[in-house]
mmCIF file of N, CA and C in Angstrom:
data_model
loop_
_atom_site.group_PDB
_atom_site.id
_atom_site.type_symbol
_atom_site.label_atom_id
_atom_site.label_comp_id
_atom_site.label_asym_id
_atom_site.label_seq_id
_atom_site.Cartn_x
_atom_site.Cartn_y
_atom_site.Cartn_z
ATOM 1 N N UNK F 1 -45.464 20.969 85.386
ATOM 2 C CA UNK F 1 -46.315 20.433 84.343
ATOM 3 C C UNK F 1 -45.553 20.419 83.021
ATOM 4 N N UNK F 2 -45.724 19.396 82.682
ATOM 5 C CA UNK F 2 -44.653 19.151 80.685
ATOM 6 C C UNK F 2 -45.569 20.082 79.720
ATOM 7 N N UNK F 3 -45.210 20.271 79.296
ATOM 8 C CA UNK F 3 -45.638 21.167 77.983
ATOM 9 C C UNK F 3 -45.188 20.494 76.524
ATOM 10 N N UNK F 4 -45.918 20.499 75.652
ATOM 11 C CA UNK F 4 -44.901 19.928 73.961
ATOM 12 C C UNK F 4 -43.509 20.386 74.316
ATOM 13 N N UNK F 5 -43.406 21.702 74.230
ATOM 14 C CA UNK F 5 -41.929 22.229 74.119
ATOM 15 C C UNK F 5 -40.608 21.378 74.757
ATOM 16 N N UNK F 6 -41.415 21.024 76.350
ATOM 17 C CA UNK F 6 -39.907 20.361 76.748
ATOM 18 C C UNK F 6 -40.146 19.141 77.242
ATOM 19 N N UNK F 7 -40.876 18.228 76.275
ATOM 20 C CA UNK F 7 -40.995 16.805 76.313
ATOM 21 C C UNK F 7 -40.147 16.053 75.205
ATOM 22 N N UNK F 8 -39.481 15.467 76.002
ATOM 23 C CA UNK F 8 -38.391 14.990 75.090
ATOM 24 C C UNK F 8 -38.757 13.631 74.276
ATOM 25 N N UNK F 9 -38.445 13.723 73.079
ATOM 26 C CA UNK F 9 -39.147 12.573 72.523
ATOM 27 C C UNK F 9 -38.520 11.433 72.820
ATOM 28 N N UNK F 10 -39.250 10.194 72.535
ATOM 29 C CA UNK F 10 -38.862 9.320 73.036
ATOM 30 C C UNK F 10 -38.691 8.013 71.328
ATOM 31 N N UNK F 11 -37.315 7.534 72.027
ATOM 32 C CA UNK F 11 -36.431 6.879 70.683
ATOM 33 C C UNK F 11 -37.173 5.280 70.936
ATOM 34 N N UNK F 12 -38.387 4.623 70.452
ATOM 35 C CA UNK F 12 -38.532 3.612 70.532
ATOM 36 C C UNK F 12 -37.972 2.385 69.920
ATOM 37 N N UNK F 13 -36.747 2.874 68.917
ATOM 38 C CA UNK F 13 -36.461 1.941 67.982
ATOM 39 C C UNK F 13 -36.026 1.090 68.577
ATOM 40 N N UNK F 14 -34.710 1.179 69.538
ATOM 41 C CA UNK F 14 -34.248 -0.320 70.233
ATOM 42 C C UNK F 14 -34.926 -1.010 70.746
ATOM 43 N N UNK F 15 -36.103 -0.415 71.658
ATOM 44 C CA UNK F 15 -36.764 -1.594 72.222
ATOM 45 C C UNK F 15 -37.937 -2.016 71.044
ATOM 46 N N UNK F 16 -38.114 -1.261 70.046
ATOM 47 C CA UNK F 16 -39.096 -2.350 69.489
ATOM 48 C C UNK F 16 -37.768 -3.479 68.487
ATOM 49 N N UNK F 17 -37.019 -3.433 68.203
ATOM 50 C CA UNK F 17 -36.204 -4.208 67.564
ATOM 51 C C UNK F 17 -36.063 -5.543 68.485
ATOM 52 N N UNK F 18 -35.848 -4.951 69.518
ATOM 53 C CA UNK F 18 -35.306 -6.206 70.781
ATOM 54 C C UNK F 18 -36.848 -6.705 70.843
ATOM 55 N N UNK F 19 -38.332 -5.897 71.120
ATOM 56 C CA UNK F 19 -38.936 -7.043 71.316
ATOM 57 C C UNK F 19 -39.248 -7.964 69.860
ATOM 58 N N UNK F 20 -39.092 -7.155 68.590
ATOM 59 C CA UNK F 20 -39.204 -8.336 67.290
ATOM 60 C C UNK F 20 -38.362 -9.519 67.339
ATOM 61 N N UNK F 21 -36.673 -9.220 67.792
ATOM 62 C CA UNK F 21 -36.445 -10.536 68.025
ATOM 63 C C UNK F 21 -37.060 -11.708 68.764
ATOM 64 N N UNK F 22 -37.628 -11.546 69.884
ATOM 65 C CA UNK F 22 -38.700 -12.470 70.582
ATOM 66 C C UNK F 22 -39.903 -12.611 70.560
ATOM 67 N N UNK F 23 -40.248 -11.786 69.919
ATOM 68 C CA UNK F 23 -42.036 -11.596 69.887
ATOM 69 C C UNK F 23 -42.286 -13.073 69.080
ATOM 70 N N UNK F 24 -43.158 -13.631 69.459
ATOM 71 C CA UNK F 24 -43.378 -14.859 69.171
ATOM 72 C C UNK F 24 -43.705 -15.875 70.418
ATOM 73 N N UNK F 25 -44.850 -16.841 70.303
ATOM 74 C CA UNK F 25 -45.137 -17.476 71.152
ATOM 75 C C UNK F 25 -43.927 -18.672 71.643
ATOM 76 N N UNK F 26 -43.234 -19.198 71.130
ATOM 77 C CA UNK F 26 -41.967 -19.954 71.132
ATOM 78 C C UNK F 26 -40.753 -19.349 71.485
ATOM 79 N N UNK F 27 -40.562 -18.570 70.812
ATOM 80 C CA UNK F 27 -39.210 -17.607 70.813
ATOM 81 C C UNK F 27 -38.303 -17.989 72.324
ATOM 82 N N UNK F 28 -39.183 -17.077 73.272
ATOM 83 C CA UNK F 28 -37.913 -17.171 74.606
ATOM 84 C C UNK F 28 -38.332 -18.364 75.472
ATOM 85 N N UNK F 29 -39.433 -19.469 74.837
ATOM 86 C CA UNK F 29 -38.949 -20.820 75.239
ATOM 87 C C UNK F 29 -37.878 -21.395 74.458
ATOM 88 N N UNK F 30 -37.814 -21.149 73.577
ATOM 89 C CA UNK F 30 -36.487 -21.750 72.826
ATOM 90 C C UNK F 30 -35.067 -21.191 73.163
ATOM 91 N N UNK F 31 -35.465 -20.068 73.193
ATOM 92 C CA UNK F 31 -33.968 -19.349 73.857
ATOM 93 C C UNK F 31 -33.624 -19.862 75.292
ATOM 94 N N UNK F 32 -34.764 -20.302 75.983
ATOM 95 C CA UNK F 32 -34.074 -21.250 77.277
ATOM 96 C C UNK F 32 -33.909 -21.697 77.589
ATOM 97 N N UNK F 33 -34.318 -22.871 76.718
ATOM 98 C CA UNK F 33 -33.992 -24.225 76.629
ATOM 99 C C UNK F 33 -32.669 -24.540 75.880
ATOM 100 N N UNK F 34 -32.364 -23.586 74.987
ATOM 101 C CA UNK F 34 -30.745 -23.968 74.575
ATOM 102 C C UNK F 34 -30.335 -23.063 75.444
ATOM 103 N N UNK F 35 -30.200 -22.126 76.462
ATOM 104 C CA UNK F 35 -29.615 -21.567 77.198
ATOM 105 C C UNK F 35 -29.133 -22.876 77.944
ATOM 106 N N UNK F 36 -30.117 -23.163 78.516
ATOM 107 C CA UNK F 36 -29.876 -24.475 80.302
ATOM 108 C C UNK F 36 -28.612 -25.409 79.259
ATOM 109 N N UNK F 37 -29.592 -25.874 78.007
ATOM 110 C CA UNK F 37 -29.318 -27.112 77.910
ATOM 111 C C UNK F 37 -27.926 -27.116 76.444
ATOM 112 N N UNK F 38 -27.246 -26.208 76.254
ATOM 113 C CA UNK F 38 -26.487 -25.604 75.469
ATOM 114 C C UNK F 38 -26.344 -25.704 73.826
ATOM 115 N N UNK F 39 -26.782 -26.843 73.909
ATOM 116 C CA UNK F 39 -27.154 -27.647 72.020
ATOM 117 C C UNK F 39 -28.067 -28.983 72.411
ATOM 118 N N UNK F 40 -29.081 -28.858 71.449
ATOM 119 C CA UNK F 40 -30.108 -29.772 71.354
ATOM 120 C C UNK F 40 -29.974 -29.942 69.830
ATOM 121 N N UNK F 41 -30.731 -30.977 69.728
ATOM 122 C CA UNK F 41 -31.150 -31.692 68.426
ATOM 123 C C UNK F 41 -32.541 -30.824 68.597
ATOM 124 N N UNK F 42 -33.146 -31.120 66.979
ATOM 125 C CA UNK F 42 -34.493 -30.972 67.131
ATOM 126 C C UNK F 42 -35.142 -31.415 67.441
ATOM 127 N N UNK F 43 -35.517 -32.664 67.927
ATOM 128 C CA UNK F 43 -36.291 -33.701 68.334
ATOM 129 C C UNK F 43 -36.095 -33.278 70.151
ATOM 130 N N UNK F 44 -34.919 -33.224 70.173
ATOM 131 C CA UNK F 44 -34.885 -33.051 71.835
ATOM 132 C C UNK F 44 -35.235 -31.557 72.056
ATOM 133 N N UNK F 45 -35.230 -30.344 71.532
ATOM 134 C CA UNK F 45 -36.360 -29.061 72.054
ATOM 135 C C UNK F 45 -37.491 -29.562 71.820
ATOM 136 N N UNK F 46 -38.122 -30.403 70.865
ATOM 137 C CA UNK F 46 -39.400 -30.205 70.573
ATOM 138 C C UNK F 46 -40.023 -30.971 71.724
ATOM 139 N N UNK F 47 -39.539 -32.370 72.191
ATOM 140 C CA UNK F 47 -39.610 -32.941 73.218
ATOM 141 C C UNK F 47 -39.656 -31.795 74.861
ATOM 142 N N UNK F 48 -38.701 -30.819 74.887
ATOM 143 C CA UNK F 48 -38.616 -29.923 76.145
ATOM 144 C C UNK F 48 -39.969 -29.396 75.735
ATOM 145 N N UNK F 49 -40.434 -28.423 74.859
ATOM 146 C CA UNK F 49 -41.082 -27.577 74.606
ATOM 147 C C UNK F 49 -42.372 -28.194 75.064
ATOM 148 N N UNK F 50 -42.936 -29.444 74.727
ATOM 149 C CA UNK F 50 -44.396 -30.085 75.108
ATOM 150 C C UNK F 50 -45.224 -29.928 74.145
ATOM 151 N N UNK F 51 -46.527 -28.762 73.858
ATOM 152 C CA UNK F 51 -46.895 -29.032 72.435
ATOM 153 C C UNK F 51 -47.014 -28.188 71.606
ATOM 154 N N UNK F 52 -45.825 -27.725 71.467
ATOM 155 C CA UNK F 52 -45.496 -27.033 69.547
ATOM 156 C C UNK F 52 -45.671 -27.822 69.014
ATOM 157 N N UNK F 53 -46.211 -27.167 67.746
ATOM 158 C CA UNK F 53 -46.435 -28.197 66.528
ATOM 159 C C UNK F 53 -44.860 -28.367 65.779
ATOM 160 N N UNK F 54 -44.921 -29.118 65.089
ATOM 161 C CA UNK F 54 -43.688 -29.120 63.909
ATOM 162 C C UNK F 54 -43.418 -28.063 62.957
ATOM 163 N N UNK F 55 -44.373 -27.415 62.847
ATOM 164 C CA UNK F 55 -44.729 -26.172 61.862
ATOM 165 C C UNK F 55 -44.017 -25.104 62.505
ATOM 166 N N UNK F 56 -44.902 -24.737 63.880
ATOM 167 C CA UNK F 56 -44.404 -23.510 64.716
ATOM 168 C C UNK F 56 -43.185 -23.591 64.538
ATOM 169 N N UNK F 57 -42.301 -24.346 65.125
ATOM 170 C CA UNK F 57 -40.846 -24.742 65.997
ATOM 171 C C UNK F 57 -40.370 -24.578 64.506
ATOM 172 N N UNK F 58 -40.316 -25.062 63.553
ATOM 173 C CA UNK F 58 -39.705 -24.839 62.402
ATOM 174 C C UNK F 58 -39.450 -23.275 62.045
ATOM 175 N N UNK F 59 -40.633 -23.055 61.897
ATOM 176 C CA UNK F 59 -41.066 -21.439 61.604
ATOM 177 C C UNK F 59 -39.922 -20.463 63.000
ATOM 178 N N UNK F 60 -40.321 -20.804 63.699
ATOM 179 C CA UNK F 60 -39.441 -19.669 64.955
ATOM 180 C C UNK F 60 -37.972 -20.091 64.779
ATOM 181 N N UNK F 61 -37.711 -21.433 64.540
ATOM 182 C CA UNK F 61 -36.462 -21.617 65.082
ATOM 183 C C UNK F 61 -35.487 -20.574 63.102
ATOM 184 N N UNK F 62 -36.150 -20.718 62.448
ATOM 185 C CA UNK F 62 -35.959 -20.279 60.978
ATOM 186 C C UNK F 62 -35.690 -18.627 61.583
ATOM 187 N N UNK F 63 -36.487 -18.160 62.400
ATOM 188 C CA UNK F 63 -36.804 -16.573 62.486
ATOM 189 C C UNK F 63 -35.971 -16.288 63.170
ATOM 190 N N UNK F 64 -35.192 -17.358 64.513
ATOM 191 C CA UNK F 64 -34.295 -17.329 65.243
ATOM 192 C C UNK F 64 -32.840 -17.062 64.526
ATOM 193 N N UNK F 65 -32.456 -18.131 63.805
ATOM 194 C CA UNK F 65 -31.821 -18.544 63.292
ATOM 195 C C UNK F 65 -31.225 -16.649 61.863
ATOM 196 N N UNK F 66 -32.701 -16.672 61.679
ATOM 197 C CA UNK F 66 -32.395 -15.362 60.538
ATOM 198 C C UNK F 66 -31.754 -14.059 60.920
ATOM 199 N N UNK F 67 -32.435 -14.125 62.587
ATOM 200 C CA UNK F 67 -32.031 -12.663 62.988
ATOM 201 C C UNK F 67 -30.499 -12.930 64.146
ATOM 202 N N UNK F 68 -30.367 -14.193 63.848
ATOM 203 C CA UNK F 68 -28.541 -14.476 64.252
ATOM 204 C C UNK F 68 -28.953 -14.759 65.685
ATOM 205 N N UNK F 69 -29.549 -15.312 66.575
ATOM 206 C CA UNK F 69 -29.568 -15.419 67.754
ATOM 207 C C UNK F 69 -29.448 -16.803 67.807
ATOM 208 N N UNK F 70 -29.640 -17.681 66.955
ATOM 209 C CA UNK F 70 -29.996 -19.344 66.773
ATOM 210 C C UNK F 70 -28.644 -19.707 65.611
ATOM 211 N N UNK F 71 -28.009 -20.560 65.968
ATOM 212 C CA UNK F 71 -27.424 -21.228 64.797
ATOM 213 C C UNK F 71 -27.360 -22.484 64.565
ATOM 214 N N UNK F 72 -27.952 -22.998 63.763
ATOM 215 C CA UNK F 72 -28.458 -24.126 63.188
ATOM 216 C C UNK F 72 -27.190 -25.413 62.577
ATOM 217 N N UNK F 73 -26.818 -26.386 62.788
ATOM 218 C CA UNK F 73 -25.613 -27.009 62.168
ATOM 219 C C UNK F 73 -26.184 -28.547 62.049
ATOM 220 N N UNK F 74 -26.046 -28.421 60.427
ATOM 221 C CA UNK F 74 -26.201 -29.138 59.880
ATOM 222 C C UNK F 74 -25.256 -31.033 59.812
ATOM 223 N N UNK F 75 -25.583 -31.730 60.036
ATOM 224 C CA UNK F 75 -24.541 -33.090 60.132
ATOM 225 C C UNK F 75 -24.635 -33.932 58.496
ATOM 226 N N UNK F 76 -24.029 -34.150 57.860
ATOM 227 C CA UNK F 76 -24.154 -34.664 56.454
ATOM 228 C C UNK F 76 -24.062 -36.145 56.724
ATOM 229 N N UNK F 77 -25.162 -36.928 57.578
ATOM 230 C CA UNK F 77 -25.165 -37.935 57.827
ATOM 231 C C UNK F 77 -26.565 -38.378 57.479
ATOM 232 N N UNK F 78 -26.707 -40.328 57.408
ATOM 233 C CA UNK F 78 -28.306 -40.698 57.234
ATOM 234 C C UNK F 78 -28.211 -41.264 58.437
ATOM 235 N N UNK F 79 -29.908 -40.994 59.448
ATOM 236 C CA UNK F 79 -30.400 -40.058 58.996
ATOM 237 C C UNK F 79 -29.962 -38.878 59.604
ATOM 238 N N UNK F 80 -30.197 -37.858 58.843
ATOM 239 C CA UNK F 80 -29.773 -36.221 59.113
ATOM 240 C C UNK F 80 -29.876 -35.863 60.709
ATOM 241 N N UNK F 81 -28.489 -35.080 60.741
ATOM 242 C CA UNK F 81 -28.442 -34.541 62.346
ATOM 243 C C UNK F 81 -28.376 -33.292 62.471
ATOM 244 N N UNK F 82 -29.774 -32.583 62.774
ATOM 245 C CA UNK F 82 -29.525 -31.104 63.277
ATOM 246 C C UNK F 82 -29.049 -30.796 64.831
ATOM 247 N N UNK F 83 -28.686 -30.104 64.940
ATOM 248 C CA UNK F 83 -28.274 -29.640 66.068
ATOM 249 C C UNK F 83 -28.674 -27.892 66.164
ATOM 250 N N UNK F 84 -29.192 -27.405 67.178
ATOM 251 C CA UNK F 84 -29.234 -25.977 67.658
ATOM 252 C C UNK F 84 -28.766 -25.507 68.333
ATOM 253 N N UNK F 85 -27.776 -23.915 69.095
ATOM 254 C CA UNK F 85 -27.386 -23.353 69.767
ATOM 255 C C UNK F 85 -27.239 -22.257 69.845
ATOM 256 N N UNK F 86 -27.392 -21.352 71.076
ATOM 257 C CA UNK F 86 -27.502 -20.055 70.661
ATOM 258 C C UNK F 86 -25.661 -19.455 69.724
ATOM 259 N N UNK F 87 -25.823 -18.596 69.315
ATOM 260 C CA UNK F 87 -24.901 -17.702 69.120
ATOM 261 C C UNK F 87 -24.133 -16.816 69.685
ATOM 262 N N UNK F 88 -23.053 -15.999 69.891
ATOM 263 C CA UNK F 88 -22.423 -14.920 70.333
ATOM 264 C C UNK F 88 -23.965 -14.033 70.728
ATOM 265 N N UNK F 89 -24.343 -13.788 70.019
ATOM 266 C CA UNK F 89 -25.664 -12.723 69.834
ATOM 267 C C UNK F 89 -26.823 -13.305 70.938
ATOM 268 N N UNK F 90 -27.086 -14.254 70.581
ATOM 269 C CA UNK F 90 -28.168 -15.104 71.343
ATOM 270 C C UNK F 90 -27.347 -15.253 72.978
ATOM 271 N N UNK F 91 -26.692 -15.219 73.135
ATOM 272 C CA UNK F 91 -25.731 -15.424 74.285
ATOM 273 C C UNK F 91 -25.664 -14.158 74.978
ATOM 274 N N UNK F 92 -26.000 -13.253 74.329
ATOM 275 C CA UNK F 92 -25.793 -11.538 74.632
ATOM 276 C C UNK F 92 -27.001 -11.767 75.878
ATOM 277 N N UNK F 93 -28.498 -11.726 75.287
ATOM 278 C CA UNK F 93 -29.594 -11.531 75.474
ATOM 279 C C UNK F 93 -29.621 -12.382 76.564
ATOM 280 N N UNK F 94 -28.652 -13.295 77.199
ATOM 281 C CA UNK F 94 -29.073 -14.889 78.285
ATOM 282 C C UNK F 94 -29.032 -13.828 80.168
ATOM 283 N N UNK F 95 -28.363 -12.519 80.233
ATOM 284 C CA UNK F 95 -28.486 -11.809 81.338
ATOM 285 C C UNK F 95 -29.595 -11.348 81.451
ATOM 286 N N UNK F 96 -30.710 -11.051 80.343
ATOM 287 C CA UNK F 96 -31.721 -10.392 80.176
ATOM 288 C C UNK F 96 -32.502 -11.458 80.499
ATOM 289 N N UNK F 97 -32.640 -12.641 79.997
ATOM 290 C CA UNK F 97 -33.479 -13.965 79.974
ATOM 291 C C UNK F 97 -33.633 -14.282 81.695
ATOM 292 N N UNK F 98 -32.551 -14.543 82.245
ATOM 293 C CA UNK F 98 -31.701 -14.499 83.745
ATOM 294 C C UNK F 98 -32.629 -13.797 84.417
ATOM 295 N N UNK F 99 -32.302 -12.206 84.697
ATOM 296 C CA UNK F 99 -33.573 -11.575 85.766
ATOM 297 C C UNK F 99 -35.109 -12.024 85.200
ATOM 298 N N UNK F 100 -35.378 -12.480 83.992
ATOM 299 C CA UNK F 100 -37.075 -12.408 83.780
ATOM 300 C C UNK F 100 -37.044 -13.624 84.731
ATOM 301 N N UNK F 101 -36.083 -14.838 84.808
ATOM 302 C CA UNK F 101 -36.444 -15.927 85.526
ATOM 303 C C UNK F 101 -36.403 -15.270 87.276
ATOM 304 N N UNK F 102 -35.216 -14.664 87.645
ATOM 305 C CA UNK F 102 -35.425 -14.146 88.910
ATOM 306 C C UNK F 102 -36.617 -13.857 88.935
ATOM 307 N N UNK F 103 -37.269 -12.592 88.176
ATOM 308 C CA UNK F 103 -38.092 -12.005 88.639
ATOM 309 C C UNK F 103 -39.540 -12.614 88.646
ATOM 310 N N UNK F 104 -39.870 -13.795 87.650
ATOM 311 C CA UNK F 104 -40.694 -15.180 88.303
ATOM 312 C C UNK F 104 -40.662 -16.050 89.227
ATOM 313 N N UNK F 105 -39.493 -16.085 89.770
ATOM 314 C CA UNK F 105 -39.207 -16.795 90.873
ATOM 315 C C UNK F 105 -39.696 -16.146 92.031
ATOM 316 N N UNK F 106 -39.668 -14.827 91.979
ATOM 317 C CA UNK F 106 -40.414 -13.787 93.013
ATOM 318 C C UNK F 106 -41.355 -13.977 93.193
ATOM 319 N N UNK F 107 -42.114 -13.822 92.076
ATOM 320 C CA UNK F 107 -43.424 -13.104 91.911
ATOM 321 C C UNK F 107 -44.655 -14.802 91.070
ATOM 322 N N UNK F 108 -44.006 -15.717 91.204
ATOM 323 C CA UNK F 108 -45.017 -16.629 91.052
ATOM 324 C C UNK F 108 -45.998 -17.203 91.978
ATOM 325 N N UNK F 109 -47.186 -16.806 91.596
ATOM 326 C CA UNK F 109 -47.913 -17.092 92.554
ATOM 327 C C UNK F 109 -48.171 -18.954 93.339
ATOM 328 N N UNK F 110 -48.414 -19.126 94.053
ATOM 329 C CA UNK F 110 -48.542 -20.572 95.160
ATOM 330 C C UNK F 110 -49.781 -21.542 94.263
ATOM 331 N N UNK F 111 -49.228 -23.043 93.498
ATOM 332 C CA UNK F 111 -50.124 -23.848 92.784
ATOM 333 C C UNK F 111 -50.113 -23.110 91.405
ATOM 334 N N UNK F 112 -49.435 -22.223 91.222
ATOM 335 C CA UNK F 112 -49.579 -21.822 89.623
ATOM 336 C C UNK F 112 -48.744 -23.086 88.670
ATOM 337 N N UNK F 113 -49.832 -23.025 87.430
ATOM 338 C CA UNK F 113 -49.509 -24.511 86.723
ATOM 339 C C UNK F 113 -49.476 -23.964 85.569
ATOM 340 N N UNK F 114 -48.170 -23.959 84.454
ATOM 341 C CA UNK F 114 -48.061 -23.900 83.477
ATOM 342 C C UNK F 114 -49.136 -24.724 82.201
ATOM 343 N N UNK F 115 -49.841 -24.025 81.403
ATOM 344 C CA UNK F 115 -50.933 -24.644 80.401
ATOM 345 C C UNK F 115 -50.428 -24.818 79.100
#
């Protein structure tokens, strides 16, 4: 039986850091869609994604982009060409991304339909 005395505390900081980077309804659709698809424009995630608003996708890809997992490149052309891709960093996290897909591939149930 544990007692206070020899319960060892527990260090939550990394995993809550790791889930702030993704926490977000967009987040690790965006991270897998430039995973597969390696650099997109914006028009072409927003197109993968289905229906984010313009707002959301702005907003996440900004939050992406802040905490270094997203890097954003700008084209000094009319009209303007963004382009997105993950990062060194964002590239870290794609083994982690990897088993969540294994482990849906398992465990999805028969006629399940994405909403």
């Amino acid at each position: 039986m544990k007692t206070q005395e020899n319960v060892k505390p527990v260090d939550i900081r990394p995993f809550a850091y790791a889930i702030s980077l993704i926490d977000g309804k967009w987040k690790m659709h965006i991270l897998f869609w430039l995973w597969k698809q390696d650099t997109l424009r914006y028009s072409e995630l927003k197109r993968s994604l289905g229906n984010v608003t313009h707002k959301m996708l702005s907003s996440q890809l900004k939050e992406l982009e802040a905490d270094g997992l997203v890097l954003r490149r700008e084209y000094p052309q009319v009209p303007p060409k963004v382009e997105y891709s993950l990062t060194e960093k964002g590239k870290s996290m794609m083994p982690i991304l990897s088993e969540l897909c294994w482990w849906g591939n398992q465990n999805v149930p028969d006629g399940w339909v994405q909403n």
